[in-house]
mmCIF file of C-alpha atoms in Angstrom:
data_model
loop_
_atom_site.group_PDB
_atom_site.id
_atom_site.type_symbol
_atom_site.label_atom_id
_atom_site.label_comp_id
_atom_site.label_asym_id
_atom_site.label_seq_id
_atom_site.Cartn_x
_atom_site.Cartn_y
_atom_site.Cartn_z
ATOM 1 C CA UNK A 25 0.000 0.000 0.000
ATOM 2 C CA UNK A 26 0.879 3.413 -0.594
ATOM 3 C CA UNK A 27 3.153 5.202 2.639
ATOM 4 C CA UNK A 28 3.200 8.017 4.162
ATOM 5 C CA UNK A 29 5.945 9.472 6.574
ATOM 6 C CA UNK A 30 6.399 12.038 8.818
ATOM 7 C CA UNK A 31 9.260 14.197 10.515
ATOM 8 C CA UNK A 32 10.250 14.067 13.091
ATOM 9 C CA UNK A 33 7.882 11.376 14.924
ATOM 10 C CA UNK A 34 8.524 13.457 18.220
ATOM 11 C CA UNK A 35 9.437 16.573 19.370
ATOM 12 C CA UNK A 36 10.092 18.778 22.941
ATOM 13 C CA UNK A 37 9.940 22.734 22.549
ATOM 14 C CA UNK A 38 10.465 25.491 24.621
ATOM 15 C CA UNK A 39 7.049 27.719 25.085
ATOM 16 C CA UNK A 40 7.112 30.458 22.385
ATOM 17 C CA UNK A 41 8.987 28.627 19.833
ATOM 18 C CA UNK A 42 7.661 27.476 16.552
ATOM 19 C CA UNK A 43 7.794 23.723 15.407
ATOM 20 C CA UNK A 44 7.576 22.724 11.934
ATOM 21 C CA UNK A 45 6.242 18.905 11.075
ATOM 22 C CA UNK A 46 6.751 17.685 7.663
ATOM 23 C CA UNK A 47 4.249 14.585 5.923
ATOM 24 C CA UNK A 48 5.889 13.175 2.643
ATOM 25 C CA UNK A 49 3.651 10.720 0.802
ATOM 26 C CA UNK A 50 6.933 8.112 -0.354
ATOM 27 C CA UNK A 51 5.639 6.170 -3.034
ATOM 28 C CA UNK A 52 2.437 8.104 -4.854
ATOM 29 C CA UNK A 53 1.385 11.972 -5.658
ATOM 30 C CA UNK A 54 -0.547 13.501 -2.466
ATOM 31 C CA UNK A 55 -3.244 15.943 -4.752
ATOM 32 C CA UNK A 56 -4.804 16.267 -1.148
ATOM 33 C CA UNK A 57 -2.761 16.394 2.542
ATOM 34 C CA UNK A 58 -5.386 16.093 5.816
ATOM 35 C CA UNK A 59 -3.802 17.100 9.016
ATOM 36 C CA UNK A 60 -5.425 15.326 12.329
ATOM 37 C CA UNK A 61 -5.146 16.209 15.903
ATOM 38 C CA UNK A 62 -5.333 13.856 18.850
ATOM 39 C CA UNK A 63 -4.849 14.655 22.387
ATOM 40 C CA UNK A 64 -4.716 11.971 24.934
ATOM 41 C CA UNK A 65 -7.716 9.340 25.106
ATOM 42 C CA UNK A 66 -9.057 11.310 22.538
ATOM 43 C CA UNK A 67 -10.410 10.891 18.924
ATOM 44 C CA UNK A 68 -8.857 12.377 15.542
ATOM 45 C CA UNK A 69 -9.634 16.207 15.310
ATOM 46 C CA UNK A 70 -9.249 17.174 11.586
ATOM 47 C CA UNK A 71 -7.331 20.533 11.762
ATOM 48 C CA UNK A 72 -7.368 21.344 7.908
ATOM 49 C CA UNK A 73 -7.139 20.333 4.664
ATOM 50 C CA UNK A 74 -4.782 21.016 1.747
ATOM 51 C CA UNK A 75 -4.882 20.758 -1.989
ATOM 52 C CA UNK A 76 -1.359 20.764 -3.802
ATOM 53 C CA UNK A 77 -0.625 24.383 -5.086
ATOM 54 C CA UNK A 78 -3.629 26.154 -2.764
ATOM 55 C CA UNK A 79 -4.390 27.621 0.323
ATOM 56 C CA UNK A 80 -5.083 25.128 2.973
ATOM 57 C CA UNK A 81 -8.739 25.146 4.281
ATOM 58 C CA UNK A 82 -9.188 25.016 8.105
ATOM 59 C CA UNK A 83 -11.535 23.186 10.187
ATOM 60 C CA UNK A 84 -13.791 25.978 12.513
ATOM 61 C CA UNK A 85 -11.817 26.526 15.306
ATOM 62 C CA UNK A 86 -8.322 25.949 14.423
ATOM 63 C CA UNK A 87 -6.171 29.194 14.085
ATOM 64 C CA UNK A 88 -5.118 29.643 10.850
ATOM 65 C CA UNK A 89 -2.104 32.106 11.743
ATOM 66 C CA UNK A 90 -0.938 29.415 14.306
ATOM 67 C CA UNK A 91 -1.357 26.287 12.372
ATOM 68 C CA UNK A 92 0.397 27.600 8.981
ATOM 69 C CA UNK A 93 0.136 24.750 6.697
ATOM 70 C CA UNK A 94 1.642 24.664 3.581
ATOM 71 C CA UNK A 95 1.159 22.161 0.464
ATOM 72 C CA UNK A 96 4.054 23.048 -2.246
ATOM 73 C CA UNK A 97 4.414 19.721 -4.134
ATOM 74 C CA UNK A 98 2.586 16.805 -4.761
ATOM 75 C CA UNK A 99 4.717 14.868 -1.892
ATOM 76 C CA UNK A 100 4.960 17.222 0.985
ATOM 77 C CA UNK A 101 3.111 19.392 2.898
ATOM 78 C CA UNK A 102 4.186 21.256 6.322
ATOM 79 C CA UNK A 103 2.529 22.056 9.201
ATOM 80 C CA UNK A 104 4.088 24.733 11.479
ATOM 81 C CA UNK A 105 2.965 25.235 15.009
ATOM 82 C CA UNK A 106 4.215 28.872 15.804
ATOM 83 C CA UNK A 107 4.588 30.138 19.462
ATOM 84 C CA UNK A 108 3.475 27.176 20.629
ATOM 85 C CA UNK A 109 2.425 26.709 23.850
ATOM 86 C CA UNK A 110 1.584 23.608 26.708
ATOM 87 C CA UNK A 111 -1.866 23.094 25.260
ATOM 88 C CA UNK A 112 -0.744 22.571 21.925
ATOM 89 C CA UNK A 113 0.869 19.797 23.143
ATOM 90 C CA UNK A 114 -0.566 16.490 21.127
ATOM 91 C CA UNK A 115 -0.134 13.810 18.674
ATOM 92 C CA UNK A 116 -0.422 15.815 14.803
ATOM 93 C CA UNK A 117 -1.194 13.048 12.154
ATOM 94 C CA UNK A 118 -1.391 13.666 8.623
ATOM 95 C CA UNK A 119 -3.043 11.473 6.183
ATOM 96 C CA UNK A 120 -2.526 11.460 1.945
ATOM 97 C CA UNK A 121 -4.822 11.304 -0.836
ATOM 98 C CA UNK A 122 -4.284 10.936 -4.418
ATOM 99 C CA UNK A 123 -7.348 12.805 -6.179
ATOM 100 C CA UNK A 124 -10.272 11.573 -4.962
ATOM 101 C CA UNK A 125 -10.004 8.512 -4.347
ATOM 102 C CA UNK A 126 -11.965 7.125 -0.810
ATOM 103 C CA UNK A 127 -8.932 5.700 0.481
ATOM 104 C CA UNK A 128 -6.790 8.262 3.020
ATOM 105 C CA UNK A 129 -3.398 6.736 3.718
ATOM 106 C CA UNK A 130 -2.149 7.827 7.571
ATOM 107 C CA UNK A 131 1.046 8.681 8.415
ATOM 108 C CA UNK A 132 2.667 7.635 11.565
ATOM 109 C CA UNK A 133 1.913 10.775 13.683
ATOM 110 C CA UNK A 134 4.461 13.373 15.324
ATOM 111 C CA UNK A 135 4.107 13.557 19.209
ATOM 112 C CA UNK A 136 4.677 17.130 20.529
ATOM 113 C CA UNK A 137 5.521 18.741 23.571
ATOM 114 C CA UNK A 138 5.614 21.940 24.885
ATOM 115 C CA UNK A 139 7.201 22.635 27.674
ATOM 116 C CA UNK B 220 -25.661 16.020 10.845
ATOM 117 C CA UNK B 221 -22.482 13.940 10.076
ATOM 118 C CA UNK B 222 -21.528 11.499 13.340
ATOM 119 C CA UNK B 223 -20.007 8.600 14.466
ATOM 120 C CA UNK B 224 -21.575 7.180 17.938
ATOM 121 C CA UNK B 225 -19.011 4.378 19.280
ATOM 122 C CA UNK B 226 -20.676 3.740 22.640
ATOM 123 C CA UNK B 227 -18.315 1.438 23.909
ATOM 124 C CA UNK B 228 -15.500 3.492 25.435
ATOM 125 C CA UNK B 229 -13.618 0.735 26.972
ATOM 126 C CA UNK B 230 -14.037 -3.079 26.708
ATOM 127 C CA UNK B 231 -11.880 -5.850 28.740
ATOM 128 C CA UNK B 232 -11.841 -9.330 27.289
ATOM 129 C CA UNK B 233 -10.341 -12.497 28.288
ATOM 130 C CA UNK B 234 -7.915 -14.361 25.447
ATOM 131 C CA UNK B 235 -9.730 -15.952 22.836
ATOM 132 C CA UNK B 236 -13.189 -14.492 23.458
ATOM 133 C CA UNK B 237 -15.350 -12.638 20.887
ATOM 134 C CA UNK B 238 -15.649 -9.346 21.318
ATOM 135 C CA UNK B 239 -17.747 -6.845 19.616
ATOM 136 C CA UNK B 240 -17.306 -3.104 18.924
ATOM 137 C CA UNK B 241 -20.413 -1.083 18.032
ATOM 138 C CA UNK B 242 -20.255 1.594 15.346
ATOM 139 C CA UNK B 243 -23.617 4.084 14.831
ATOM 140 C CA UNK B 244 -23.437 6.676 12.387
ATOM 141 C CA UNK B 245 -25.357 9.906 11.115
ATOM 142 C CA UNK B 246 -25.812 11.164 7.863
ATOM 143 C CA UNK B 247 -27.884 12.301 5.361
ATOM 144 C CA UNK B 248 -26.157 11.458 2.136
ATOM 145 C CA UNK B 249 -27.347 8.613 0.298
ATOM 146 C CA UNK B 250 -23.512 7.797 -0.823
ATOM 147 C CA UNK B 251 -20.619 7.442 1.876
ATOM 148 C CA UNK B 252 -17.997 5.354 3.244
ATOM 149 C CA UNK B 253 -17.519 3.633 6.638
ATOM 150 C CA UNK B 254 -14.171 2.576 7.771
ATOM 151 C CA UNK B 255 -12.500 0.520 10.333
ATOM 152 C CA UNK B 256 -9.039 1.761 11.951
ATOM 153 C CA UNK B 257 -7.262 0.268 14.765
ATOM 154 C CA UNK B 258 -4.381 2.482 16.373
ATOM 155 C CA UNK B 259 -1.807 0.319 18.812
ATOM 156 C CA UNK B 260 0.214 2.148 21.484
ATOM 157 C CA UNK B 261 2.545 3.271 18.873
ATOM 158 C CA UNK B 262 -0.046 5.613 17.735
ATOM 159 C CA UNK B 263 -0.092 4.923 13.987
ATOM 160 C CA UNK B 264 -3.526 4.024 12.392
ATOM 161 C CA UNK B 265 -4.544 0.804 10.855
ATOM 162 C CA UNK B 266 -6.223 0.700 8.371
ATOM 163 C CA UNK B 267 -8.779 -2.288 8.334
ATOM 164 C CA UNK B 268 -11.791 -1.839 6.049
ATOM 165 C CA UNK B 269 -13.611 0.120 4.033
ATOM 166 C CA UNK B 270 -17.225 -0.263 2.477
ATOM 167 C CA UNK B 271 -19.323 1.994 0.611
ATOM 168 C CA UNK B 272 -23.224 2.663 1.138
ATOM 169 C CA UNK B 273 -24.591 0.531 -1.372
ATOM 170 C CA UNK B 274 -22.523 -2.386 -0.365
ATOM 171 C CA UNK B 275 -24.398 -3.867 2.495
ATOM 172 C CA UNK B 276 -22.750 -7.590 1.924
ATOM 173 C CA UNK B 277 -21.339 -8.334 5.556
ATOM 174 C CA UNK B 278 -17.099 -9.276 5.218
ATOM 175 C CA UNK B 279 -14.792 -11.732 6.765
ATOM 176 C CA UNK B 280 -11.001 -11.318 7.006
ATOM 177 C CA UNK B 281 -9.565 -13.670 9.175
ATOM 178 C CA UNK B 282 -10.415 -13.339 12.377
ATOM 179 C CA UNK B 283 -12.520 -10.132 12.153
ATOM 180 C CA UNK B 284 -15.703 -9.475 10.560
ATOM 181 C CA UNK B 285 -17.654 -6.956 9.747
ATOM 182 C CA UNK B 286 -22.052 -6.248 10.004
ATOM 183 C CA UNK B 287 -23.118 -3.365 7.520
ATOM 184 C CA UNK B 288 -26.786 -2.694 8.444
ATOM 185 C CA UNK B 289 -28.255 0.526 7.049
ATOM 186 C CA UNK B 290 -31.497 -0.091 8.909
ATOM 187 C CA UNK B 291 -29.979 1.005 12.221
ATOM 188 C CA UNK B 292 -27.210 3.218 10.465
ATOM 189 C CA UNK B 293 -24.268 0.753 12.671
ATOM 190 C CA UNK B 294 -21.436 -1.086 11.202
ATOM 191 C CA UNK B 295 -20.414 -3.495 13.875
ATOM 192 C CA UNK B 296 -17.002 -4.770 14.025
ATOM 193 C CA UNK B 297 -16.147 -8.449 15.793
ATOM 194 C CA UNK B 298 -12.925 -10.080 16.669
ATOM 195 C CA UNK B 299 -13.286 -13.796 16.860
ATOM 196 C CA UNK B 300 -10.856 -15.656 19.260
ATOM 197 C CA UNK B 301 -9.109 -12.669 20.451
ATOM 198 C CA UNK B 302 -6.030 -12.260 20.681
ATOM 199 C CA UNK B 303 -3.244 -9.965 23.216
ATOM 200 C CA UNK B 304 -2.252 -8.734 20.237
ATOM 201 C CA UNK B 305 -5.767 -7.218 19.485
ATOM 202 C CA UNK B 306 -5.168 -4.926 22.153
ATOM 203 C CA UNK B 307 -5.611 -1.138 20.779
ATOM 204 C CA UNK B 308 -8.147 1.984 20.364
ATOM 205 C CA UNK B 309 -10.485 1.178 17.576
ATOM 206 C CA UNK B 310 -11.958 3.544 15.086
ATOM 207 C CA UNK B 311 -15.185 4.299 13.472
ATOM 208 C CA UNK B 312 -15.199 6.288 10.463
ATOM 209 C CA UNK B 313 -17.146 8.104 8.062
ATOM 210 C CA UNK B 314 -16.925 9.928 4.873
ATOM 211 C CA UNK B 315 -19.551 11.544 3.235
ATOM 212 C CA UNK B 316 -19.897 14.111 0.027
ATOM 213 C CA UNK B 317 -18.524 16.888 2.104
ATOM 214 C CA UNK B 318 -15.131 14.458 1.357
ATOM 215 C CA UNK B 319 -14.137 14.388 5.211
ATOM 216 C CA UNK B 320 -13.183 12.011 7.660
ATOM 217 C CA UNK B 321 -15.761 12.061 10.535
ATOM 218 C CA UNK B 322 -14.233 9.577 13.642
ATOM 219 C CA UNK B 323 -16.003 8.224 16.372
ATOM 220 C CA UNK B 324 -14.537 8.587 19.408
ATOM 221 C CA UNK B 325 -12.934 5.159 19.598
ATOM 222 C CA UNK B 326 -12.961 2.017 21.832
ATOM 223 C CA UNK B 327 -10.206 0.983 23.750
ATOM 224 C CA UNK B 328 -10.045 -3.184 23.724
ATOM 225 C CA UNK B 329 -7.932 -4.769 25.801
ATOM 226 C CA UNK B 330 -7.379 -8.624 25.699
ATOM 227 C CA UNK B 331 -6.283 -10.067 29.366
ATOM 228 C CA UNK B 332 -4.283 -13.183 28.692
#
């Protein structure tokens, strides 16, 4: 099946700071990036989505100046925490589509904490 | 409305019992997708089954199976003969027209050996 990565799979930050998380879909063309939250004992909270080449569309609540997300190629998208802080503190998952298919492919999810 | 209802927050079973995880959705479209994930400890999801709404045929894969009924709007998911291994949060999931992942809130299963 078709794999997804992400970097770096965890991460400690200093309150304030800014953390960038990248999702590379390895072995197929991502036309559409998802990016999940999930704090502890919780469900997946879809943050945004992205389409290659335009602006990512965010979920109603989620801060679009804090959660900069950005979808440049067909294989990689970033998401960029910025002055975090404790409560942002979670496990970020991103998932790939190609087109529109039905099928979402996960990746392994980047633990972060703010200290 | 889109929403997944898994009622079952967490279930304890003893080694090689069945168990079954309930799975109640919402929607109004007439075309969607339910899905099946199971995340272990590590945290990365599973990915264990799709099926669309006009595909109501019931699936076995092993040791798991799956009950599509549209009547009640639930797509049950069993384990036969559990297992340690089977041990993990297990998702609900549903995608509609509006082409977004909807997941329940998950059931935590853990096998006792």
């Amino acid at each position: 099946g078709a794999v997804v990565s992400q970097h770096p799979s965890w991460v400690i930050c200093k309150s304030g700071t800014s953390v960038k998380i990248e999702c590379r879909s390895l072995d197929f063309q991502a036309t559409t990036m998802f990016w999940y939250r999930q704090f502890p004992k919780q469900s997946l909270m879809l943050m945004a989505t992205s389409n290659e080449g335009s602006k990512a569309t965010y979920e109603q609540g989620v801060e679009k100046d804090k959660f900069l997300i950005n979808h440049a190629s067909l294989t990689l998208s970033t998401l960029t925490v910025t002055s975090a802080h404790p409560e942002d503190s979670s496990f970020y998952i991103c998932s790939a589509r190609w087109r529109r298919r039905h099928e979402q492919f996960f990746g392994p999810g980047t633990r972060l904490t703010v200290l | 409305a889109q929403k997944v209802t898994q009622a079952q927050t967490e279930i304890s079973v003893v080694e090689k019992e069945d168990v079954t995880l309930d799975c109640v959705y919402e929607t109004r479209d007439t075309t969607y997708y339910l899905f099946w994930y199971k995340q272990p400890p590590s945290g990365e999801l599973v990915f264990l089954i799709r099926r669309n709404s006009f595909d109501e045929q019931n699936e076995i894969s092993g040791r798991y199976s799956w009950n599509f009924q549209k009547s009640t709007s639930s797509f049950n998911f069993t384990i036969t003969a559990s297992q340690v291994v089977d041990s993990a949060v297990y998702f609900c999931a549903l995608k509609t027209s509006y082409d977004k992942v909807i997941f329940g809130p998950g059931t935590s299963l853990s096998v006792i050996p």
